[in-house]
Tab-separated table of C-alpha atoms in Angstrom:
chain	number	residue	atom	x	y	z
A	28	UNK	CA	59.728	116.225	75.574
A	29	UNK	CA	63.655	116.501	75.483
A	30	UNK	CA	63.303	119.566	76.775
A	31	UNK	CA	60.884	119.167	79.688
A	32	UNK	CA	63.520	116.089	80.698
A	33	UNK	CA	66.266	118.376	81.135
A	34	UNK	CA	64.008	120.709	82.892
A	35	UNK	CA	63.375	118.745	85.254
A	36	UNK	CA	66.864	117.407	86.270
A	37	UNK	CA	67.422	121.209	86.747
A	38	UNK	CA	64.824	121.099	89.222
A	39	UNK	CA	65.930	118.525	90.781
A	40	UNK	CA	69.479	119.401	90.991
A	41	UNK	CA	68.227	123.190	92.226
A	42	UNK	CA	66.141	121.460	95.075
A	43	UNK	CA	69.080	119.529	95.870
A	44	UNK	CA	71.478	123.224	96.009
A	45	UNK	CA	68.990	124.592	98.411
A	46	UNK	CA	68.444	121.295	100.546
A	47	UNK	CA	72.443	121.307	101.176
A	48	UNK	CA	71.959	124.803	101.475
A	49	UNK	CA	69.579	125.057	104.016
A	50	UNK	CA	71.350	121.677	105.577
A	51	UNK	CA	74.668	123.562	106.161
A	52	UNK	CA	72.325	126.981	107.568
A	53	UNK	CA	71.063	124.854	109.980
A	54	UNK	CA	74.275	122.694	111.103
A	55	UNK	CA	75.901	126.219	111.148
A	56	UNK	CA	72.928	127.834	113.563
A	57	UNK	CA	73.604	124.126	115.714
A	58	UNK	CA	76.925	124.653	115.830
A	59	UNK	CA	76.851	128.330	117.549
A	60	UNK	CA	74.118	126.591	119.910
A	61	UNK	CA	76.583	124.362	120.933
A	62	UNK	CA	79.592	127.306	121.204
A	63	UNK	CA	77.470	129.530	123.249
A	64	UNK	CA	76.390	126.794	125.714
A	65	UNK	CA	80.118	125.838	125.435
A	66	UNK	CA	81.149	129.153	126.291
A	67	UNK	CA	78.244	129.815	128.464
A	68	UNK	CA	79.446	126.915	131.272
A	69	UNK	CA	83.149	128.887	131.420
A	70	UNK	CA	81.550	131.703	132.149
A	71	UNK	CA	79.311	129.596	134.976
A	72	UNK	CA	83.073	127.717	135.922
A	73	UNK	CA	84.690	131.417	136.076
A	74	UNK	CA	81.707	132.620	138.656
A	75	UNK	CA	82.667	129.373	140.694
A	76	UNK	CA	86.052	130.509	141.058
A	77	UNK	CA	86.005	134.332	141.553
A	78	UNK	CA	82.593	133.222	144.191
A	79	UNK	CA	85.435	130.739	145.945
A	80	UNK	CA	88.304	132.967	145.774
A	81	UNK	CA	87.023	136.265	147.044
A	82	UNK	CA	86.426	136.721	150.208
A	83	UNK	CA	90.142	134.709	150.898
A	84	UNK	CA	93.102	136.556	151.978
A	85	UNK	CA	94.576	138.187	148.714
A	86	UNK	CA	98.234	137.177	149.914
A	87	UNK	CA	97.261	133.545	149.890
A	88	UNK	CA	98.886	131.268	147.180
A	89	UNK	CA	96.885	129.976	144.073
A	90	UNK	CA	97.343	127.677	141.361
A	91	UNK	CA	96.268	128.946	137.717
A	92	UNK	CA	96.527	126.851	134.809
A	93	UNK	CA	97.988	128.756	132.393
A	94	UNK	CA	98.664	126.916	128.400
A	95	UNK	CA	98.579	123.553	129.871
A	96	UNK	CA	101.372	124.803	132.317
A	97	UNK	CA	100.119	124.685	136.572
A	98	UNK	CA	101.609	128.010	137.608
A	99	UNK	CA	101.724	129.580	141.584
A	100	UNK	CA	100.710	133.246	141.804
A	101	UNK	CA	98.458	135.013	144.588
A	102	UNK	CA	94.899	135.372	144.855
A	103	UNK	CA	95.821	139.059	144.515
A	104	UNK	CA	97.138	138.226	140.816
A	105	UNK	CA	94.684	136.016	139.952
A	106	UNK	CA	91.555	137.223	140.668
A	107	UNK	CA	91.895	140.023	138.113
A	108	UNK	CA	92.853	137.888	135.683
A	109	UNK	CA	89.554	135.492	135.914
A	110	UNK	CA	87.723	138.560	136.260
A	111	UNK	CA	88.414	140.069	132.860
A	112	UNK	CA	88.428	136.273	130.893
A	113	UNK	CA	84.616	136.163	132.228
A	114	UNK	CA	84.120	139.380	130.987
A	115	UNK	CA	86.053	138.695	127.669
A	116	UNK	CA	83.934	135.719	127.556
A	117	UNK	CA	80.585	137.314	128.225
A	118	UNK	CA	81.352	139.954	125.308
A	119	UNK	CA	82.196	136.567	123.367
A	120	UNK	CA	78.760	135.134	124.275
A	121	UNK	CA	76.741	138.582	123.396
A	122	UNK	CA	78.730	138.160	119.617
A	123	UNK	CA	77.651	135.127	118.880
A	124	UNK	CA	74.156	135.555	120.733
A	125	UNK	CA	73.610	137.865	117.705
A	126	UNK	CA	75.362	135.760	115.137
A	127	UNK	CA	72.827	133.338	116.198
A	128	UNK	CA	69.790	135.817	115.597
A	129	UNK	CA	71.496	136.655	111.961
A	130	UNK	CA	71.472	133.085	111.186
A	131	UNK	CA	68.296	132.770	112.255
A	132	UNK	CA	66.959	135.309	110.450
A	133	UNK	CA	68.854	134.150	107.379
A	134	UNK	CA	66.973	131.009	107.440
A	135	UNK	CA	64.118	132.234	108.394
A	136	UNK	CA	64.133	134.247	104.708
A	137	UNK	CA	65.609	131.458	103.169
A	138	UNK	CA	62.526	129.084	104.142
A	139	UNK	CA	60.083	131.759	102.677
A	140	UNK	CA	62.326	132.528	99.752
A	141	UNK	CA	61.768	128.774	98.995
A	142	UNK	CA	58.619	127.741	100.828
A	143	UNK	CA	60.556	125.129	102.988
A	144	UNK	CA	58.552	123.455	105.911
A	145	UNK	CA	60.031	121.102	108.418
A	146	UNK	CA	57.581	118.114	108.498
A	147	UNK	CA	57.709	115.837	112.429
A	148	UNK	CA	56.165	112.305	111.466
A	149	UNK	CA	53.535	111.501	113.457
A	150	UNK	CA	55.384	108.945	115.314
A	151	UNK	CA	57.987	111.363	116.360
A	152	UNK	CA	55.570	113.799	117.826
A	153	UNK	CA	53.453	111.180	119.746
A	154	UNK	CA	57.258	110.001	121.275
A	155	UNK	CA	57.941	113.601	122.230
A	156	UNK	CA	54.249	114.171	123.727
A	157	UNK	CA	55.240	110.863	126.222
A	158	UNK	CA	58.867	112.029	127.111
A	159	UNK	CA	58.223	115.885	128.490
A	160	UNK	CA	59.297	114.401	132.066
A	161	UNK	CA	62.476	112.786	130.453
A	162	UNK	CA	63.633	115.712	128.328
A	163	UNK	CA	66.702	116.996	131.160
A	164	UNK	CA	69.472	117.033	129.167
A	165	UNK	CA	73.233	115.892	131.593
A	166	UNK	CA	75.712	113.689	132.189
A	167	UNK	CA	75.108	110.167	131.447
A	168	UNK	CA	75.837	107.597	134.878
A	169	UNK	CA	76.874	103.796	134.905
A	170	UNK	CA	74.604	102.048	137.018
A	171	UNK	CA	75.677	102.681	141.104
A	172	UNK	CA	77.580	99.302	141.638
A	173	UNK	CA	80.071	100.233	138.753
């Protein structure tokens, strides 16, 4: 009986390896959600700028905020520039698109490896069912007198 003991508090110290485990997978997989959308509003704020900037004269003067530090240049110097970080930041974005679809995979195999399932409680699913007009995700706003 000894032995079945200690068998058992190896189980239950395995189950709690691959519970971190597959805890850290999935804050890791959250995480490059997050940089991607992160990275994917730049990329939105870049198209705002080159969309404003364009069709101006390219001898006009500009301010670029460069390392904290407001400097003057030229439409014609700065619109390169903001063209090629959007396009550094779109490679960026395709990386860690398929980062994302590694890590997906990964614990995809890793909840068949060890039969994980995600269980909603009932509760939480009837919530969800009643919110589908609520569900925009944006900026949170104070009440209009404040």
């Amino acid at each position: 009986m000894a032995s079945k003991a200690g068998g058992d508090g190896k189980e239950a110290i395995n189950e709690q390896v691959v519970a971190n485990t597959y805890a850290n997978m999935r804050t890791e997989m959250n995480q490059l959600y997050t940089k991607i959308t992160e990275l994917e509003m730049e990329v939105s704020e870049h198209s705002l700028v080159i969309g404003a900037i364009e069709p101006l004269d390219p001898s006009r003067r500009c301010y670029r905020m460069i390392g904290g530090v407001l400097v003057e240049r030229t439409i014609k110097e700065v619109l390169p520039a903001v063209k090629r970080n959007k396009e550094g930041l779109e490679e960026v974005i395709a990386r860690m698109h398929e980062a994302l679809e590694r890590k997906k995979k990964e614990i995809t195999e890793f909840e068949l490896k060890y039969k994980i399932r995600i269980r909603k409680a009932d509760n939480d699913a009837e919530d969800e069912g009643g919110k589908k007009e609520g569900t925009a995700q944006g900026v949170l706003v104070g009440p209009a007198g404040q």
